[in-house]
PDB file of C-alpha atoms in Angstrom:
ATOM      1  CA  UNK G1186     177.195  58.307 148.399  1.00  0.00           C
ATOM      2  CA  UNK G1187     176.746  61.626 147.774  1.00  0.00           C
ATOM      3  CA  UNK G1188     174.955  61.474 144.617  1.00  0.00           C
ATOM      4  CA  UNK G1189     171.800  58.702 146.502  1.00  0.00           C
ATOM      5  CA  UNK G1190     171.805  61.460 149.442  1.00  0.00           C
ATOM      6  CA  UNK G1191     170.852  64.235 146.965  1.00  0.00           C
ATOM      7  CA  UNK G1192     168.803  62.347 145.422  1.00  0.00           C
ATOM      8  CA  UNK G1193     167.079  60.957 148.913  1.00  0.00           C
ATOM      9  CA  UNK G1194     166.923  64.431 149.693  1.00  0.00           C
ATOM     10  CA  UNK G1195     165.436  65.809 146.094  1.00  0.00           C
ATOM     11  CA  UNK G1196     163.021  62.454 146.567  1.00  0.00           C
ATOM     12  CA  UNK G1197     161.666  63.755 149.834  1.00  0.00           C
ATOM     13  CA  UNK G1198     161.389  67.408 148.614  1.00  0.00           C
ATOM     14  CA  UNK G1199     159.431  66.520 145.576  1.00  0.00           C
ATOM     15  CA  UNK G1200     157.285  63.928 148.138  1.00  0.00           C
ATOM     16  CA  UNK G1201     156.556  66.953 150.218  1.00  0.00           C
ATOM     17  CA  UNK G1202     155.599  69.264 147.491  1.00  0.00           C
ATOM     18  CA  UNK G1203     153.453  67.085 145.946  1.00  0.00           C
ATOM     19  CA  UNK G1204     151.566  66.472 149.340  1.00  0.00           C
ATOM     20  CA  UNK G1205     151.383  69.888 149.860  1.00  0.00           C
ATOM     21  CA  UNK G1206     150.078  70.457 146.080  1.00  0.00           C
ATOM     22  CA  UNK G1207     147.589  67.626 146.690  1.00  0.00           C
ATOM     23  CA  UNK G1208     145.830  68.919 150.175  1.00  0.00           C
ATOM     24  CA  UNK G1209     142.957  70.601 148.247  1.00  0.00           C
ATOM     25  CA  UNK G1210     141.333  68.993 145.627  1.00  0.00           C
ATOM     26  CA  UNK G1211     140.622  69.833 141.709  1.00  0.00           C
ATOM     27  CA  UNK G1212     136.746  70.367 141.930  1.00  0.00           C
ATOM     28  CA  UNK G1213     134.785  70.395 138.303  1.00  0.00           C
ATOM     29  CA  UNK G1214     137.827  70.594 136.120  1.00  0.00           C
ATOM     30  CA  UNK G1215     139.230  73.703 138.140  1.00  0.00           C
ATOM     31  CA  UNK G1216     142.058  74.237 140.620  1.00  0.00           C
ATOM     32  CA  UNK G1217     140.260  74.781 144.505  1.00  0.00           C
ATOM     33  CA  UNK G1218     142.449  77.570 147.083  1.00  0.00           C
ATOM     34  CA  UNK G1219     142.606  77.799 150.251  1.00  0.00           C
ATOM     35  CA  UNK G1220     142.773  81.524 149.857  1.00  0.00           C
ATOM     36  CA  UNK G1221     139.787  81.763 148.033  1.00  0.00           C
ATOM     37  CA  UNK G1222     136.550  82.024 149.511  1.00  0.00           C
ATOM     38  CA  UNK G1223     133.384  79.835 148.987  1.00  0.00           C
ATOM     39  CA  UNK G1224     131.961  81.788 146.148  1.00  0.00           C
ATOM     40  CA  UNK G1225     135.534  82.635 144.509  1.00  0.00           C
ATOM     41  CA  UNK G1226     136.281  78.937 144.356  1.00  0.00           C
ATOM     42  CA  UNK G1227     132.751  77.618 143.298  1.00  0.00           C
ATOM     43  CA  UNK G1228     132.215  79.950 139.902  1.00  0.00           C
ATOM     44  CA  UNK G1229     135.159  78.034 138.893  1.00  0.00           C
ATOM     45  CA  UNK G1230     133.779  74.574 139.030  1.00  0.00           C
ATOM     46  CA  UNK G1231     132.216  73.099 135.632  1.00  0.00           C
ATOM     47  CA  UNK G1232     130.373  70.804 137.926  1.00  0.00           C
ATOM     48  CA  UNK G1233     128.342  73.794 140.242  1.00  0.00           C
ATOM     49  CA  UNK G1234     126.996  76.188 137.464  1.00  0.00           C
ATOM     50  CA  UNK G1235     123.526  75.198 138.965  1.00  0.00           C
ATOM     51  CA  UNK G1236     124.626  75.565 142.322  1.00  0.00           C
ATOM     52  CA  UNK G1237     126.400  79.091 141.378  1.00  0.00           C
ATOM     53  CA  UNK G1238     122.880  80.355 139.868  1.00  0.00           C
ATOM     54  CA  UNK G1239     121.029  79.630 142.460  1.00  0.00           C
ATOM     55  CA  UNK G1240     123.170  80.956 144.758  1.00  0.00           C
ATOM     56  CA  UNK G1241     123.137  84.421 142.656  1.00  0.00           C
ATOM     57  CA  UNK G1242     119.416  83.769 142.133  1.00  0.00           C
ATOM     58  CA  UNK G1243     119.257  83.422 146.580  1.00  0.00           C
ATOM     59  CA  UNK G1244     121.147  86.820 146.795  1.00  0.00           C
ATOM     60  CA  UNK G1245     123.317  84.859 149.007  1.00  0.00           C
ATOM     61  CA  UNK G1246     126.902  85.691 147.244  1.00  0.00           C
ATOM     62  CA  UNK G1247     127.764  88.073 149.634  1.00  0.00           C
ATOM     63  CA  UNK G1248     127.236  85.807 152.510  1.00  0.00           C
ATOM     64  CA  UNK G1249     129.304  83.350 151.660  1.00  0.00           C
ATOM     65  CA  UNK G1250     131.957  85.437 150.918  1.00  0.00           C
ATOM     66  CA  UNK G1251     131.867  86.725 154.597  1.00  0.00           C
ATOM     67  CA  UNK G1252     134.005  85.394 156.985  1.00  0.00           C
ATOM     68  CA  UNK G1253     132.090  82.367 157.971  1.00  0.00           C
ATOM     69  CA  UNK G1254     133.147  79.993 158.661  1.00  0.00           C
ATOM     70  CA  UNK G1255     131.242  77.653 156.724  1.00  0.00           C
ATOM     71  CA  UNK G1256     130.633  74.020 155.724  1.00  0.00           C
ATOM     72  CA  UNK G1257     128.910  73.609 152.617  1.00  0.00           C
ATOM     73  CA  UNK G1258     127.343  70.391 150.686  1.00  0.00           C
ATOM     74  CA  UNK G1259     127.645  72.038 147.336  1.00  0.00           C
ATOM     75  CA  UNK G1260     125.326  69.349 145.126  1.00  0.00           C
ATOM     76  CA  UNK G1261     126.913  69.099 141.429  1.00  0.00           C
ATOM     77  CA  UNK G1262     124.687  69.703 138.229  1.00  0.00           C
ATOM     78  CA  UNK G1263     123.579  66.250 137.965  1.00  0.00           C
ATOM     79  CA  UNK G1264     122.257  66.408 141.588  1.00  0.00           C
ATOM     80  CA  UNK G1265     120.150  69.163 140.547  1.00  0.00           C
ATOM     81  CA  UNK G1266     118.875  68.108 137.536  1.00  0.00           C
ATOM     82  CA  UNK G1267     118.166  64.817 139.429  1.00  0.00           C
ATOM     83  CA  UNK G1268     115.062  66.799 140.865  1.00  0.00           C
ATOM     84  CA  UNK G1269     111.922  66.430 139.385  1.00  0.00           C
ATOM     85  CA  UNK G1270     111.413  68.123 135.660  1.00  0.00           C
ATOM     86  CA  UNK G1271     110.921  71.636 136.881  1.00  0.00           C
ATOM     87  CA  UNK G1272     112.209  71.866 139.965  1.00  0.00           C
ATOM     88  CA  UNK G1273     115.014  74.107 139.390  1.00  0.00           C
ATOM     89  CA  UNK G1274     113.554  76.438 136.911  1.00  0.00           C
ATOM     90  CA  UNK G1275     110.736  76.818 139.483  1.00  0.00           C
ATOM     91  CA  UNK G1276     112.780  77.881 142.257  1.00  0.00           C
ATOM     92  CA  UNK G1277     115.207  80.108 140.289  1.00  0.00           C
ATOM     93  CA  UNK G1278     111.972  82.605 139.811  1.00  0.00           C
ATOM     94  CA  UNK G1279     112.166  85.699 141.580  1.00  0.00           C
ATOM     95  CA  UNK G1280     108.617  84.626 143.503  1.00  0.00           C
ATOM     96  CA  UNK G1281     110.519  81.595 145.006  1.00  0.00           C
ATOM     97  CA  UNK G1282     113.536  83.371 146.237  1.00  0.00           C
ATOM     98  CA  UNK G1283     112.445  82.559 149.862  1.00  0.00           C
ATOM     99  CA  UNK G1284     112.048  78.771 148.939  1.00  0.00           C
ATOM    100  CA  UNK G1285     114.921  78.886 146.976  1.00  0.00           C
ATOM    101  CA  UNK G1286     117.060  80.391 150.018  1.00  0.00           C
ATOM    102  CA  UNK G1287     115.757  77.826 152.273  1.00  0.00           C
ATOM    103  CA  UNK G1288     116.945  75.050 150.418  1.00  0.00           C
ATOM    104  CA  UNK G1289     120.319  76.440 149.548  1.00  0.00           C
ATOM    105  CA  UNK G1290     120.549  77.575 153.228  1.00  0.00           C
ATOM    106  CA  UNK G1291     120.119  73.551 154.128  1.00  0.00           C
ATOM    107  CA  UNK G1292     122.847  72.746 152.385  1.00  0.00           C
ATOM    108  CA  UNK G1293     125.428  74.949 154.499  1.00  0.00           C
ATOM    109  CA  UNK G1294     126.521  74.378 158.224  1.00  0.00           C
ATOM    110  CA  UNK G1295     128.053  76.935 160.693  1.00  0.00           C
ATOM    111  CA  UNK G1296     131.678  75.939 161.136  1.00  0.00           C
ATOM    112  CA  UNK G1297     134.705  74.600 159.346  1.00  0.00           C
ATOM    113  CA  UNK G1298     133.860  70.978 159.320  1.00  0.00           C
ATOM    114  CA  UNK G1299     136.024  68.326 158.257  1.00  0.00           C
ATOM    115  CA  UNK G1300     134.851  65.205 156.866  1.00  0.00           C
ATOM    116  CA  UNK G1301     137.066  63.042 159.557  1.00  0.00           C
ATOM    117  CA  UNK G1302     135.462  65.365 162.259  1.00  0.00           C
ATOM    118  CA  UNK G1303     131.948  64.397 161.351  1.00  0.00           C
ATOM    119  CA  UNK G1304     132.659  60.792 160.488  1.00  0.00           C
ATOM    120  CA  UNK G1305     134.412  60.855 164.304  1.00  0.00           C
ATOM    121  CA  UNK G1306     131.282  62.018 165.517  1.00  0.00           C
ATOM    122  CA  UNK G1307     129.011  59.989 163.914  1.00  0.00           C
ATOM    123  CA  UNK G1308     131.315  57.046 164.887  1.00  0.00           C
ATOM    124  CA  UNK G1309     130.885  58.154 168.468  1.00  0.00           C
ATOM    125  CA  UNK G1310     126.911  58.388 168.497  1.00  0.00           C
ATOM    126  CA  UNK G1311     124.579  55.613 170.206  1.00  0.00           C
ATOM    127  CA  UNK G1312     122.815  55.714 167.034  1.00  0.00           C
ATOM    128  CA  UNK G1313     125.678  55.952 163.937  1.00  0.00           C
ATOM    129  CA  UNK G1314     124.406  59.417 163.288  1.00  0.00           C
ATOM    130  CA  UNK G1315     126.042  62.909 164.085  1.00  0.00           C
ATOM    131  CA  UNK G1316     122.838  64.886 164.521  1.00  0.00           C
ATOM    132  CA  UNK G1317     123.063  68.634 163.552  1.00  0.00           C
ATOM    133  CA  UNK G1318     121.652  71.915 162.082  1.00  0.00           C
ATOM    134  CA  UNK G1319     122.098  73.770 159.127  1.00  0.00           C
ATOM    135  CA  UNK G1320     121.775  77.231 158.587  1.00  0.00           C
ATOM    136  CA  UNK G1321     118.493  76.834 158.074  1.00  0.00           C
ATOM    137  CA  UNK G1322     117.294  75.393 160.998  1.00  0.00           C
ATOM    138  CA  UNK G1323     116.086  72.187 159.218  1.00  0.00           C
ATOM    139  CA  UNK G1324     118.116  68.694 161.140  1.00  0.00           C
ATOM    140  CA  UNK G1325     120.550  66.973 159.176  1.00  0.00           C
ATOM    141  CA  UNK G1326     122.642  63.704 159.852  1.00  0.00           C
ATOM    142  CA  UNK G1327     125.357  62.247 159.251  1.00  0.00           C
ATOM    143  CA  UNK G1328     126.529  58.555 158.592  1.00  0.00           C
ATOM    144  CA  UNK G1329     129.462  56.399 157.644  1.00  0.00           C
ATOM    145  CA  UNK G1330     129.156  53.672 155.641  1.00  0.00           C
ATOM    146  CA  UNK G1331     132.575  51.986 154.406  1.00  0.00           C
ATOM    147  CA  UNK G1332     135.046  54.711 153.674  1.00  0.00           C
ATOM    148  CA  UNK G1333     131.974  57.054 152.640  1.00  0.00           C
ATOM    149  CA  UNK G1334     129.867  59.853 154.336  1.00  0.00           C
ATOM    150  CA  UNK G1335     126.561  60.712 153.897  1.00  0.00           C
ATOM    151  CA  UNK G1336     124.769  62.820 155.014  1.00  0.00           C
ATOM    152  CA  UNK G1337     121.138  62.979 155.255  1.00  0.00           C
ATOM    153  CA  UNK G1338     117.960  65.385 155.144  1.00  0.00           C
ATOM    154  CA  UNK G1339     114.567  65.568 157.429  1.00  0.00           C
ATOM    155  CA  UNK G1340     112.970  63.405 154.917  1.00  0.00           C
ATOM    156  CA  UNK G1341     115.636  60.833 155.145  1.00  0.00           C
ATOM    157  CA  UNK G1342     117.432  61.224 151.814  1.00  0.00           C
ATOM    158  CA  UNK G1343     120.956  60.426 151.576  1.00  0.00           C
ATOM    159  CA  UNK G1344     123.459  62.542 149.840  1.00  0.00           C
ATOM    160  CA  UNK G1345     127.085  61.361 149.332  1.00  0.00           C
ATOM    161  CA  UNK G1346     130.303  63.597 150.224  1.00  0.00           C
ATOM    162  CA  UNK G1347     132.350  62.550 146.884  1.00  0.00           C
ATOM    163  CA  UNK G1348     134.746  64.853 146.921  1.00  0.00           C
ATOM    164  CA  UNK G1349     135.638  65.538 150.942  1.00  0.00           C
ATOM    165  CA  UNK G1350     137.635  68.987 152.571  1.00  0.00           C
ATOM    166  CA  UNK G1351     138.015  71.352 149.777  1.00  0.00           C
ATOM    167  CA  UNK G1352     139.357  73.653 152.462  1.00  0.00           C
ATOM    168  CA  UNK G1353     138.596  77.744 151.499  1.00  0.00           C
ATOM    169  CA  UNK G1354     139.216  80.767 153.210  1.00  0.00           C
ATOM    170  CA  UNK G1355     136.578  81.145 154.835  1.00  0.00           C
ATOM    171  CA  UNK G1356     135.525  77.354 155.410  1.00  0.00           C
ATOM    172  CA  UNK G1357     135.274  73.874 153.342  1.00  0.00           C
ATOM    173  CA  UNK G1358     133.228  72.368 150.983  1.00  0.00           C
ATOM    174  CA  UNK G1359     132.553  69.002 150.556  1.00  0.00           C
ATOM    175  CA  UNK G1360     130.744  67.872 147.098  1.00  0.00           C
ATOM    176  CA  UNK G1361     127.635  65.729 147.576  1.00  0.00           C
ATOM    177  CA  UNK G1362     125.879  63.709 144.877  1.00  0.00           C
ATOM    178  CA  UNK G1363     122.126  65.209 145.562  1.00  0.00           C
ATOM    179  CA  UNK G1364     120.135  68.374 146.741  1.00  0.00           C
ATOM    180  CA  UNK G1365     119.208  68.164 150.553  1.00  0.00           C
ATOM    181  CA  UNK G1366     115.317  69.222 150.381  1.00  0.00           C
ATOM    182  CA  UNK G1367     114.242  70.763 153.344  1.00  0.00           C
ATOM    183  CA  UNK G1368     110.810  69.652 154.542  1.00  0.00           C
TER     184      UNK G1368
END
């Protein structure tokens, strides 16, 4: 008896560990903390060198290593290069850094926003949507479909949350499948 109430015990020990291991997700290849801010966390993600430049390119590193706290829709390097042929290189030049900051900016949201708490909200609207503002000042939405969240820009473009609550120091990130383009 002893013997199955160790190993009950060791069973619910290595169930808790592993839970605990599991609450933030592995993000491009690399390991995400929740002691690490935005920018700490991001330069390690194979999937958000684009993001990371343009970020650099913004001048905007410091600010999201501030306190926040912040909800980010970091787009992945396929999102990005998604864009029409230029698009990138054109806003990385110094002469675009305004245009460049505005769309980064729309892509970040005052607050530590989990997914469940927008998907509750967007639940809860007359319309399906959870209306809000980034940074910015441009309108986003929000909108469940299935087990998924999306979340859309002024123009009406969806952008899928694939990898949900990468919790960080000072807020979360949630991975989206395409650049939100501000109008």
């Amino acid at each position: 008896m002893k013997t199955i109430s160790k190993l009950a015990t060791a069973a619910v020990a290595l169930t808790i560990a592993t839970a605990a291991y599991a609450e933030n997700p592995m993000v491009g290849g690399a390991p995400m903390f929740e002691t690490k801010n935005i920018v700490e966390n991001a330069v390690n993600s194979a999937d958000h060198t684009t993001l990371v430049a343009a970020v650099q390119a913004a001048g905007l590193v410091e600010t999201l290593q501030g306190p926040g706290p912040f909800t980010v829709f970091a787009p992945v390097n396929d999102a990005f290069a998604a864009l029409p042929a230029g698009t990138v290189e054109t806003l990385l030049k110094p002469e675009n850094k305004d245009m460049l900051v505005k769309v980064l900016t729309a892509h970040v949201v005052a607050g530590d926003w989990s997914a469940a708490q927008i998907a509750r909200q967007a639940r809860a609207s007359s319309d399906g949507f959870y209306h809000f503002n980034a940074v910015s000042g441009d309108a986003l939405s929000a909108q469940v479909k299935g087990n998924n969240v999306y979340i859309y820009d002024e123009s009406g473009n969806a952008s899928r949350v694939t990898i949900a609550d990468v919790d960080q120091s000072n807020g979360v990130i949630h991975v989206v499948d395409s650049v939100l383009v501000p109008k």
